[in-house]
Short mmCIF file of C-alpha atoms and ligand atoms in Angstrom, two decimals:
data_model
loop_
_atom_site.label_atom_id
_atom_site.label_comp_id
_atom_site.label_asym_id
_atom_site.label_seq_id
_atom_site.Cartn_x
_atom_site.Cartn_y
_atom_site.Cartn_z
CA MET A 24 16.07 15.69 -6.32
CA PHE A 25 15.78 11.71 -6.70
CA ILE A 26 13.91 10.02 -3.86
CA ARG A 27 13.73 6.10 -3.75
CA SER A 28 10.70 3.86 -2.07
CA TYR A 29 11.60 0.86 -0.65
CA GLY A 30 8.02 -0.16 0.98
CA CYS A 31 4.36 -0.50 1.06
CA GLN A 32 2.06 2.11 -1.02
CA MET A 33 2.04 4.17 1.83
CA ASN A 34 5.82 4.70 1.91
CA VAL A 35 5.31 5.27 -2.08
CA TYR A 36 3.18 7.49 -1.16
CA ASP A 37 4.78 9.27 1.17
CA SER A 38 7.55 9.85 -1.59
CA GLU A 39 5.11 11.22 -4.20
CA ARG A 40 3.97 13.93 -1.31
CA MET A 41 7.54 14.77 -0.32
CA ALA A 42 8.26 15.54 -4.10
CA GLU A 43 5.26 17.61 -4.75
CA LEU A 44 6.84 19.36 -1.32
CA LEU A 45 9.61 20.34 -2.58
CA ARG A 46 9.15 21.35 -6.40
CA PRO A 47 8.39 24.93 -5.53
CA HIS A 48 11.26 24.80 -3.68
CA GLY A 49 13.03 24.60 -6.58
CA TYR A 50 13.79 20.63 -6.54
CA ARG A 51 12.86 19.24 -9.62
CA SER A 52 12.89 15.26 -10.27
CA VAL A 53 15.53 13.67 -11.60
CA GLU A 54 16.13 9.91 -12.76
CA THR A 55 19.45 9.00 -11.04
CA ALA A 56 21.54 9.74 -7.53
CA GLU A 57 24.38 11.21 -10.06
CA GLU A 58 22.18 13.93 -11.03
CA ALA A 59 20.70 14.93 -7.69
CA ASP A 60 21.65 17.46 -4.95
CA LEU A 61 19.45 16.21 -2.79
CA VAL A 62 18.79 12.39 -2.70
CA ILE A 63 15.83 10.95 -0.15
CA LEU A 64 16.30 7.10 0.89
CA ASN A 65 12.37 6.58 2.00
CA THR A 66 12.85 3.06 3.41
CA CYS A 67 11.16 0.80 4.66
CA HIS A 68 11.40 -1.49 7.56
CA ILE A 69 8.98 -4.31 8.01
CA ARG A 70 11.38 -7.30 6.89
CA GLU A 71 15.49 -7.66 7.28
CA LYS A 72 16.36 -7.39 3.78
CA ALA A 73 14.30 -4.49 3.33
CA ALA A 74 16.14 -2.15 6.05
CA GLU A 75 19.28 -3.79 5.44
CA LYS A 76 19.28 -2.54 1.92
CA VAL A 77 19.18 0.75 2.80
CA PHE A 78 22.47 0.83 4.71
CA SER A 79 24.33 -1.37 1.31
CA ASP A 80 22.34 1.78 -0.53
CA LEU A 81 24.04 4.30 1.50
CA GLY A 82 27.88 2.90 1.09
CA ARG A 83 27.02 2.87 -2.41
CA LEU A 84 26.29 6.87 -1.80
CA LYS A 85 29.48 7.32 -0.23
CA PRO A 86 31.70 8.55 -3.40
CA LEU A 87 29.57 10.22 -4.30
CA LYS A 88 29.11 12.40 -1.54
CA ALA A 89 32.51 12.24 -0.99
CA ALA A 90 33.09 13.44 -5.45
CA SER A 91 30.33 16.14 -4.97
CA ASN A 92 32.22 17.81 -1.54
CA ALA A 93 35.23 18.00 -3.58
CA SER A 94 34.28 19.90 -6.08
CA GLY A 95 32.43 22.41 -3.59
CA ARG A 96 29.00 20.68 -4.58
CA ASP A 97 26.35 19.87 -2.06
CA LEU A 98 24.57 16.79 -1.99
CA THR A 99 22.34 16.64 0.92
CA ILE A 100 21.26 13.05 1.56
CA ALA A 101 18.32 12.42 3.64
CA VAL A 102 16.76 9.47 5.11
CA ALA A 103 13.19 8.84 5.36
CA GLY A 104 10.45 6.36 6.51
CA CYS A 105 10.01 3.24 8.48
CA VAL A 106 13.93 2.70 9.37
CA ALA A 107 14.30 6.49 10.06
CA GLN A 108 11.54 6.25 12.77
CA ALA A 109 12.95 2.93 14.19
CA GLU A 110 16.82 3.58 13.95
CA GLY A 111 17.22 7.16 13.51
CA GLY A 112 20.13 7.44 15.96
CA GLU A 113 21.67 4.83 14.80
CA ILE A 114 21.94 5.96 10.94
CA GLN A 115 23.14 9.22 11.89
CA ARG A 116 26.24 7.21 13.83
CA ARG A 117 26.73 4.69 11.38
CA MET A 118 26.47 6.49 8.57
CA PRO A 119 28.03 9.60 9.00
CA LEU A 120 27.26 11.20 5.52
CA VAL A 121 23.26 11.21 6.45
CA ASP A 122 22.39 14.93 7.02
CA ILE A 123 18.62 14.34 7.09
CA VAL A 124 17.33 11.65 9.24
CA VAL A 125 13.34 11.93 8.88
CA GLY A 126 9.93 9.85 10.05
CA PRO A 127 6.73 9.55 8.56
CA GLN A 128 4.72 11.82 10.60
CA SER A 129 7.29 14.63 10.23
CA TYR A 130 8.24 14.96 6.48
CA HIS A 131 5.78 17.30 6.08
CA ARG A 132 8.09 19.58 7.37
CA LEU A 133 11.01 18.71 5.02
CA PRO A 134 11.46 22.14 3.08
CA GLU A 135 11.91 23.58 6.34
CA ILE A 136 14.30 20.94 7.34
CA LEU A 137 16.37 21.45 4.33
CA ALA A 138 16.06 25.89 4.32
CA ARG A 139 17.27 25.68 8.18
CA ARG A 140 20.13 22.86 7.22
CA ASP A 141 21.02 25.52 4.59
CA ARG A 142 21.30 28.60 7.15
CA LEU A 143 22.61 26.42 10.00
CA ALA A 144 24.92 24.39 7.87
CA GLY A 145 23.95 21.39 10.63
CA GLY A 146 22.10 18.10 10.49
CA GLY A 147 18.80 17.08 11.82
CA VAL A 148 16.48 14.05 12.89
CA ASP A 149 12.82 14.62 13.08
CA THR A 150 11.17 11.85 13.76
CA ASP A 151 8.48 13.46 16.45
CA PHE A 152 5.10 11.46 16.45
CA ALA A 153 2.88 14.51 16.22
CA ALA A 154 0.06 13.74 13.53
CA GLU A 155 -1.26 17.32 13.55
CA GLU A 156 -0.96 19.35 10.81
CA LYS A 157 1.04 16.75 8.63
CA PHE A 158 -2.44 16.11 6.21
CA ASP A 159 -3.36 19.62 6.05
CA VAL A 160 0.00 20.97 4.49
CA LEU A 161 0.56 17.42 1.95
CA ALA A 162 -3.20 18.52 0.56
CA ALA A 163 -2.64 21.75 0.26
CA ALA A 164 0.62 20.36 -2.15
CA ARG A 165 -1.60 18.19 -3.70
CA GLU A 166 -0.91 17.81 -7.30
CA ALA A 167 -2.68 14.65 -9.84
CA GLN A 168 -0.43 12.80 -11.89
CA GLY A 169 -2.76 10.79 -14.20
CA PRO A 170 -5.97 9.47 -13.78
CA ALA A 171 -5.59 6.84 -10.57
CA ALA A 172 -4.60 8.34 -7.31
CA PHE A 173 -3.78 7.21 -3.65
CA LEU A 174 -5.49 8.95 -1.28
CA THR A 175 -4.99 8.77 3.07
CA ILE A 176 -7.60 8.35 5.19
CA GLN A 177 -6.22 6.69 8.14
CA GLU A 178 -2.74 5.90 9.63
CA GLY A 179 -1.08 4.03 12.41
CA CYS A 180 -2.11 0.78 14.20
CA ASP A 181 -3.14 -0.35 17.14
CA LYS A 182 -2.80 -4.64 16.48
CA PHE A 183 0.00 -4.96 17.56
CA CYS A 184 0.51 -8.44 15.43
CA THR A 185 3.81 -9.73 17.30
CA PHE A 186 6.12 -10.50 14.17
CA CYS A 187 5.46 -6.63 12.95
CA VAL A 188 7.16 -3.43 13.16
CA VAL A 189 4.33 -1.42 11.75
CA PRO A 190 3.10 -0.33 15.21
CA TYR A 191 6.70 1.42 16.44
CA THR A 192 7.04 2.80 13.12
CA ARG A 193 3.50 4.31 12.74
CA GLY A 194 2.58 4.92 15.54
CA ALA A 195 -0.89 4.68 16.76
CA GLU A 196 -4.21 4.56 14.25
CA ILE A 197 -5.44 7.87 13.76
CA SER A 198 -8.37 8.83 10.71
CA ARG A 199 -8.71 11.83 9.23
CA SER A 200 -12.53 13.84 9.19
CA ALA A 201 -14.69 12.78 6.77
CA ALA A 202 -14.98 16.53 5.36
CA ALA A 203 -10.93 16.62 4.91
CA ILE A 204 -11.61 13.22 2.79
CA GLU A 205 -14.02 14.94 0.89
CA ARG A 206 -12.71 17.99 -0.12
CA GLU A 207 -9.06 16.37 -1.35
CA ALA A 208 -11.33 13.75 -2.84
CA ARG A 209 -12.91 16.78 -4.94
CA ASP A 210 -9.89 18.25 -5.53
CA LEU A 211 -8.36 15.13 -7.23
CA VAL A 212 -11.20 14.51 -9.73
CA GLU A 213 -11.06 18.35 -10.35
CA LYS A 214 -7.88 18.01 -11.58
CA GLY A 215 -8.95 15.05 -13.88
CA VAL A 216 -8.87 11.84 -11.21
CA ARG A 217 -11.55 8.85 -12.44
CA GLU A 218 -10.19 5.95 -9.88
CA ILE A 219 -9.30 6.99 -5.92
CA THR A 220 -7.63 4.55 -3.79
CA LEU A 221 -7.78 5.07 0.08
CA LEU A 222 -5.30 4.32 1.62
CA GLY A 223 -4.56 3.29 5.31
CA GLN A 224 -2.36 0.72 7.12
CA ASN A 225 -5.62 -0.29 9.12
CA VAL A 226 -8.03 1.18 5.98
CA ASN A 227 -11.08 -0.29 7.66
CA ALA A 228 -10.38 1.18 10.81
CA TRP A 229 -10.95 4.19 10.20
CA ARG A 230 -14.06 6.04 12.26
CA SER A 231 -15.00 9.60 11.40
CA ALA A 232 -15.48 11.25 14.70
CA PRO A 233 -18.43 11.24 17.22
CA ALA A 234 -21.13 12.59 16.20
CA PRO A 235 -21.87 15.49 19.42
CA GLY A 236 -25.11 13.89 20.37
CA GLY A 237 -24.80 10.98 18.47
CA GLY A 238 -27.07 10.31 15.50
CA GLY A 239 -25.19 10.92 12.29
CA GLY A 240 -27.36 8.97 9.52
CA ILE A 241 -28.83 4.96 9.69
CA ARG A 242 -25.49 3.67 8.83
CA ALA A 243 -24.00 4.95 11.13
CA LEU A 244 -22.38 3.21 14.45
CA PRO A 245 -24.03 4.01 17.32
CA ASP A 246 -21.87 7.00 19.35
CA GLY A 247 -22.75 8.77 15.61
CA SER A 248 -19.73 8.01 13.89
CA TRP A 249 -19.22 6.72 10.64
CA GLY A 250 -17.53 3.18 9.65
CA LEU A 251 -15.41 3.20 6.28
CA GLY A 252 -18.46 1.71 4.50
CA GLN A 253 -20.33 5.30 4.71
CA LEU A 254 -17.19 6.75 4.04
CA CYS A 255 -17.43 4.72 0.43
CA ARG A 256 -21.19 5.89 0.16
CA HIS A 257 -20.60 9.25 1.04
CA LEU A 258 -17.32 9.51 -1.64
CA ALA A 259 -19.26 7.62 -4.38
CA GLU A 260 -21.52 11.02 -4.65
CA ILE A 261 -18.66 12.82 -5.99
CA GLU A 262 -19.58 13.07 -9.35
CA GLY A 263 -16.78 12.12 -12.05
CA LEU A 264 -15.41 9.74 -10.01
CA ALA A 265 -15.16 6.61 -11.23
CA ARG A 266 -14.01 3.77 -8.92
CA LEU A 267 -13.02 3.39 -5.83
CA ARG A 268 -11.03 1.46 -3.91
CA PHE A 269 -9.22 0.55 -0.03
CA THR A 270 -6.26 -0.68 0.88
CA THR A 271 -4.85 -2.43 3.61
CA SER A 272 -7.97 -3.98 5.67
CA HIS A 273 -8.04 -5.85 8.63
CA PRO A 274 -10.03 -9.17 8.99
CA ARG A 275 -11.17 -8.09 12.69
CA ASP A 276 -12.13 -4.53 11.18
CA MET A 277 -14.18 -6.10 8.13
CA ASP A 278 -17.83 -5.07 9.13
CA ASP A 279 -21.42 -5.84 8.12
CA ASP A 280 -21.74 -2.03 6.57
CA LEU A 281 -18.62 -2.44 4.73
CA ILE A 282 -19.43 -5.37 3.41
CA ASP A 283 -22.42 -4.28 2.84
CA ALA A 284 -20.55 -1.31 0.96
CA PHE A 285 -19.47 -3.54 -1.85
CA ALA A 286 -23.02 -5.10 -2.43
CA THR A 287 -24.48 -1.48 -2.77
CA VAL A 288 -22.14 1.14 -3.66
CA GLU A 289 -21.16 0.63 -7.74
CA LYS A 290 -18.34 2.61 -7.33
CA LEU A 291 -16.84 0.29 -5.38
CA MET A 292 -14.62 -1.63 -7.16
CA PRO A 293 -14.58 -5.84 -7.01
CA PHE A 294 -11.60 -5.97 -5.40
CA LEU A 295 -10.22 -6.71 -1.87
CA HIS A 296 -6.86 -7.22 0.01
CA LEU A 297 -7.61 -8.66 2.89
CA PRO A 298 -4.53 -9.99 4.64
CA VAL A 299 -4.86 -13.55 6.58
CA GLN A 300 -1.00 -14.63 7.08
CA SER A 301 -2.15 -18.05 7.92
CA GLY A 302 -4.54 -20.99 7.58
CA SER A 303 -3.83 -22.46 11.35
CA ASP A 304 -5.12 -20.92 14.52
CA ARG A 305 -2.07 -21.47 16.63
CA ILE A 306 0.22 -19.96 14.66
CA LEU A 307 -2.69 -16.93 14.01
CA GLU A 308 -3.14 -16.82 18.29
CA GLY A 309 0.78 -16.81 18.36
CA MET A 310 0.85 -14.17 16.08
CA ASN A 311 -1.87 -11.85 17.70
CA ARG A 312 -4.06 -11.55 15.23
CA GLY A 313 -7.40 -11.66 17.14
CA HIS A 314 -9.25 -13.77 14.09
CA THR A 315 -9.13 -17.39 13.41
CA ALA A 316 -9.11 -18.97 10.08
CA ALA A 317 -12.94 -19.65 10.14
CA HIS A 318 -13.59 -16.43 11.01
CA TYR A 319 -11.77 -15.72 8.06
CA LEU A 320 -13.58 -17.69 5.76
CA THR A 321 -16.86 -16.95 7.15
CA LEU A 322 -16.03 -13.33 5.70
CA ILE A 323 -14.81 -14.75 2.54
CA ASP A 324 -18.18 -16.12 2.38
CA ARG A 325 -20.42 -13.24 3.15
CA LEU A 326 -18.00 -11.15 0.59
CA ARG A 327 -18.90 -13.48 -1.84
CA ARG A 328 -22.39 -13.27 -1.31
CA ALA A 329 -22.31 -9.45 -0.84
CA ARG A 330 -20.29 -9.15 -4.85
CA PRO A 331 -20.47 -13.20 -5.98
CA ASP A 332 -17.31 -11.95 -8.66
CA ILE A 333 -15.08 -10.18 -5.96
CA ALA A 334 -11.41 -10.93 -6.48
CA LEU A 335 -9.32 -11.68 -3.05
CA SER A 336 -6.21 -11.11 -2.20
CA SER A 337 -3.97 -12.01 1.18
CA ASP A 338 -0.67 -11.95 2.33
CA PHE A 339 0.93 -14.81 4.01
CA ILE A 340 3.94 -15.32 6.37
CA VAL A 341 5.30 -18.67 6.46
CA GLY A 342 8.06 -19.85 8.55
CA PHE A 343 6.80 -17.97 12.02
CA PRO A 344 8.28 -19.26 15.03
CA GLY A 345 6.31 -22.59 16.13
CA GLU A 346 4.58 -22.84 12.78
CA THR A 347 4.63 -27.33 12.06
CA THR A 348 4.22 -28.78 8.87
CA GLU A 349 1.04 -29.21 10.16
CA ASP A 350 0.49 -25.49 10.59
CA PHE A 351 1.49 -25.11 7.09
CA GLU A 352 -0.59 -27.40 5.61
CA ALA A 353 -3.32 -25.84 6.64
CA THR A 354 -2.54 -22.09 5.20
CA LEU A 355 -2.48 -24.38 1.80
CA ALA A 356 -5.24 -25.60 2.86
CA LEU A 357 -7.03 -21.61 3.58
CA VAL A 358 -5.71 -20.80 -0.14
CA ASP A 359 -7.30 -23.91 -2.24
CA ARG A 360 -10.39 -23.05 0.02
CA VAL A 361 -10.87 -19.36 -0.90
CA GLY A 362 -9.35 -19.12 -4.20
CA PHE A 363 -7.12 -16.08 -4.51
CA ALA A 364 -6.54 -13.82 -7.70
CA SER A 365 -3.69 -12.60 -6.33
CA ALA A 366 -1.49 -13.29 -3.18
CA TYR A 367 1.95 -11.49 -1.44
CA CYS A 368 4.21 -14.39 0.72
CA PHE A 369 6.98 -13.98 2.44
CA LYS A 370 9.39 -15.50 4.62
CA TYR A 371 8.87 -14.74 8.51
CA SER A 372 11.81 -12.28 9.10
CA ARG A 373 12.77 -11.36 12.80
CA ARG A 374 12.37 -8.06 13.74
CA PRO A 375 14.32 -6.58 16.55
CA GLY A 376 11.99 -5.61 19.15
CA THR A 377 8.71 -7.60 18.40
CA PRO A 378 7.75 -10.39 20.62
CA ALA A 379 7.86 -12.69 18.42
CA ALA A 380 11.67 -11.96 17.74
CA SER A 381 12.50 -13.47 20.97
CA MET A 382 10.17 -16.53 20.87
CA GLY A 383 11.63 -19.73 21.49
CA ARG A 384 11.17 -22.60 18.20
CA GLN A 385 12.22 -20.61 15.15
CA VAL A 386 11.53 -22.24 12.17
CA ALA A 387 14.94 -23.37 10.21
CA GLU A 388 15.98 -20.98 6.69
CA PRO A 389 15.63 -24.17 4.60
CA ASP A 390 12.33 -25.16 6.07
CA LYS A 391 10.75 -22.08 5.28
CA GLU A 392 11.95 -21.54 1.84
CA GLU A 393 10.72 -24.62 1.40
CA ARG A 394 7.47 -23.53 2.41
CA LEU A 395 7.84 -20.24 0.56
CA ALA A 396 7.85 -22.54 -2.35
CA ARG A 397 5.57 -24.39 -1.93
CA LEU A 398 2.65 -21.85 -1.32
CA LEU A 399 4.23 -19.46 -4.17
CA ALA A 400 3.47 -22.41 -6.84
CA LEU A 401 -0.02 -22.85 -5.64
CA VAL A 402 -0.53 -18.91 -5.32
CA GLU A 403 0.90 -18.79 -8.74
CA ALA A 404 -1.35 -21.06 -10.54
CA GLN A 405 -4.88 -19.87 -8.58
CA ARG A 406 -3.29 -15.82 -10.31
CA VAL A 407 -3.33 -17.32 -13.52
CA ALA A 408 -6.48 -19.22 -13.12
CA PHE A 409 -7.80 -16.44 -12.44
CA ASN A 410 -6.11 -14.04 -15.10
CA SER A 411 -6.98 -16.86 -17.65
CA SER A 412 -11.11 -17.29 -17.11
CA PHE A 413 -11.50 -13.20 -18.44
CA VAL A 414 -9.77 -14.38 -21.65
CA GLY A 415 -12.74 -13.91 -24.23
CA GLN A 416 -15.11 -11.53 -21.91
CA GLU A 417 -15.08 -7.66 -22.09
CA LEU A 418 -13.55 -5.79 -19.28
CA PRO A 419 -14.87 -1.84 -18.39
CA VAL A 420 -10.92 -0.93 -18.54
CA LEU A 421 -9.38 2.34 -16.99
CA PHE A 422 -6.56 3.57 -19.01
CA GLU A 423 -3.94 5.10 -16.87
CA LYS A 424 -0.37 5.21 -19.08
CA ARG A 425 1.27 4.09 -22.41
CA GLY A 426 2.62 1.58 -22.41
CA ARG A 427 6.38 0.04 -23.54
CA ARG A 428 5.69 -0.16 -26.66
CA ALA A 429 4.53 2.56 -29.01
CA GLY A 430 0.97 2.33 -29.31
CA GLN A 431 -0.07 0.72 -26.34
CA LEU A 432 -1.78 1.73 -23.04
CA ILE A 433 -1.92 0.08 -19.74
CA GLY A 434 -5.16 0.12 -17.59
CA ARG A 435 -6.61 -1.38 -14.74
CA SER A 436 -9.47 -3.94 -14.96
CA PRO A 437 -12.34 -3.78 -11.77
CA TYR A 438 -9.87 -6.55 -10.41
CA LEU A 439 -7.41 -4.16 -10.47
CA GLN A 440 -5.72 -6.31 -12.91
CA SER A 441 -2.73 -4.64 -15.32
CA VAL A 442 -4.89 -4.69 -19.13
CA HIS A 443 -2.45 -4.22 -21.78
CA ALA A 444 -4.46 -3.08 -25.08
CA ALA A 445 -3.68 -0.84 -28.90
CA VAL A 446 -5.79 1.62 -28.25
CA PRO A 447 -5.57 5.51 -29.54
CA GLN A 448 -3.68 7.72 -27.02
CA SER A 449 -6.35 9.49 -26.47
CA MET A 450 -8.05 7.20 -24.26
CA LEU A 451 -6.10 8.17 -21.80
CA GLY A 452 -8.25 8.70 -18.56
CA LYS A 453 -11.14 6.98 -20.17
CA ILE A 454 -12.74 3.92 -19.12
CA ALA A 455 -13.50 1.51 -21.97
CA ALA A 456 -15.16 -2.08 -22.59
CA ALA A 457 -11.43 -3.72 -24.37
CA ARG A 458 -11.77 -7.71 -25.12
CA ILE A 459 -9.17 -9.60 -23.15
CA VAL A 460 -7.60 -12.16 -25.59
CA SER A 461 -4.51 -13.91 -23.47
CA ALA A 462 -3.54 -13.61 -20.25
CA SER A 463 -0.51 -14.29 -18.33
CA ALA A 464 0.27 -14.57 -14.55
CA ASN A 465 0.53 -10.84 -13.95
CA ALA A 466 -1.34 -9.11 -16.59
CA LEU A 467 -4.22 -9.01 -19.42
CA ALA A 468 -3.51 -8.66 -23.16
CA ALA A 469 -6.60 -7.08 -24.99
CA ASP A 470 -5.61 -7.13 -28.43
CA ALA A 471 -5.56 -4.40 -31.22
CA SER A 472 -8.26 -5.13 -33.37
CA ALA A 473 -10.46 -6.81 -30.42
CA ALA A 474 -10.23 -3.21 -28.51
CA ARG A 475 -10.86 -1.37 -31.65
CA GLU A 476 -14.11 -3.71 -32.79
CA GLY A 477 -15.13 -3.70 -28.95
CA ILE A 478 -14.35 -0.31 -27.95
CA ARG A 479 -17.10 1.74 -25.49
CA VAL A 480 -16.11 4.69 -23.81
CA PHE A 481 -18.26 5.10 -20.30
N1 SAH B 3 -1.59 -3.80 7.83
C1 SAH B 3 -1.43 -4.55 7.11
C2 SAH B 3 0.17 -5.33 6.54
C3 SAH B 3 0.91 -4.31 7.00
S1 SAH B 3 2.80 -5.09 6.71
C4 SAH B 3 -1.66 -5.99 7.83
O1 SAH B 3 -2.70 -5.62 8.60
O2 SAH B 3 -2.08 -7.41 7.02
C5 SAH B 3 2.55 -5.78 4.62
C6 SAH B 3 2.79 -7.43 5.52
O3 SAH B 3 3.71 -7.85 5.25
C7 SAH B 3 2.28 -8.15 6.22
O4 SAH B 3 0.72 -8.49 5.79
C8 SAH B 3 2.79 -9.68 6.19
O5 SAH B 3 2.45 -10.71 5.65
C9 SAH B 3 4.09 -9.24 5.96
N2 SAH B 3 5.11 -8.96 6.89
C10 SAH B 3 5.15 -8.35 8.03
N3 SAH B 3 6.34 -8.21 9.47
C11 SAH B 3 6.71 -9.40 9.24
C12 SAH B 3 7.69 -9.99 9.13
N4 SAH B 3 8.44 -9.90 10.39
N5 SAH B 3 8.27 -11.33 8.69
C13 SAH B 3 7.79 -11.47 7.10
N6 SAH B 3 6.71 -10.38 6.88
C14 SAH B 3 5.83 -9.48 7.42
FE1 SF4 B 4 1.14 -5.05 11.42
FE2 SF4 B 4 -0.52 -6.42 12.25
FE3 SF4 B 4 -0.46 -3.60 12.48
FE4 SF4 B 4 -1.09 -5.22 10.03
S1 SF4 B 4 -2.37 -5.05 11.86
S2 SF4 B 4 0.02 -2.98 10.33
S3 SF4 B 4 0.95 -6.81 10.22
S4 SF4 B 4 0.54 -5.12 13.52
FE1 F3S B 5 7.67 -0.21 5.37
FE2 F3S B 5 7.15 1.34 6.79
FE3 F3S B 5 5.51 0.43 5.07
S1 F3S B 5 8.00 -0.51 7.40
S2 F3S B 5 5.62 -1.85 4.56
S3 F3S B 5 6.88 1.00 5.07
S4 F3S B 5 4.70 1.26 6.82
#
């Protein structure tokens, strides 16, 4: 099988889970579509470009499918992910070579769908919204690949930002139970995982079910339920787990207890991706973000008080309908004020069915281009400044994988920076202090001698 991911971390997560589900059924991962008898395109609908890539990739698979049919070999093509959810019917109409369409909520049924297809030689669209047993099926098949793992704790979104398709492709917000999350986390740690990143489209909207009759400890919410801060405290007690992270958060759900967790939970790493999208209140309102620029800045101040070294990251959209030069300047001012460790910047993309797509005063493409270039330059400068500030310092690095050069390992700092170091292979999966000798926009380097001298294994 050959699986391609087009989207966010949850999309990549889903691809990994699909591979795990199919392995016991005799599917083995291969490097190219040419070698595969099953190709899964795990698609993303967030921006026009991402969604269109799928159709051009499907076009490229046509000759492959024809050749395999001609040779009597059966090549199955499946479209999964958020485009499947949003445009399942259209895909099957436009692209008859697609055998299976499966949405993000039903891909755990892939083994069954493939088996049924074998028996009936028929296709199938499965994009039902039933969160039901999905997580249990996935957890049971879970393998650990390396010392850092993702764990989905929350899915879906009820926020309905006017530009965004996610509430339509991923459905309503749902939270997994604390007990199921703890079980999966312990299982991962037993399999050698040292760092867990909790995942959710709105991960900090996670809530445990209300405790019967309220209660649930001093940190619990009035109805006895837990928020993400309390879940972090709870998971941090797992022995052998060294690091916790979570992504992606929404400013509206950044509550006091979660901010407090950054001050008090040592295993919670000092990095937070907190998308703000724009620095202009007028635009934020048009986006239905439910927060102002000032509210965001207050959150940042409080986070920095709780954890002075916290590294911050964000998403930005330039050229949202009605965005003027002044609005855009307000975004630059916000970036200047915060000082981000990294940020993702996007040109607004009109998505069918979302309220912003039919708003007046759409911004012209050249203006979007120009604003994007200016924002990217500012963000890049901040990223370089942030990374450079560590040169000469020692950082604890969790070594996750082999680098491209022989004898090189790549790991992550607490601030989610990639660190390249010439250290022995035996350091894989371990956390060690490495002295940083140089920095670029994308990575830090710890040189061989510095790493050898400076290394302390935790
Ligand atoms: N749930 C997360 C992010 C979801 S999508 C959040 O609320 O922040 C990831 C990012 O894609 C968004 O933060 C936004 O910056 C960008 N994005 C979403 N829809 C977009 C659109 N129509 N055009 C351009 N960028 C978009
Ligand atoms: Fe999309 Fe907004 Fe939900 Fe994030 S919070 S997934 S941007 S609708
Ligand atoms: Fe894309 Fe779906 Fe993720 S639209 S960004 S793959 S939730």
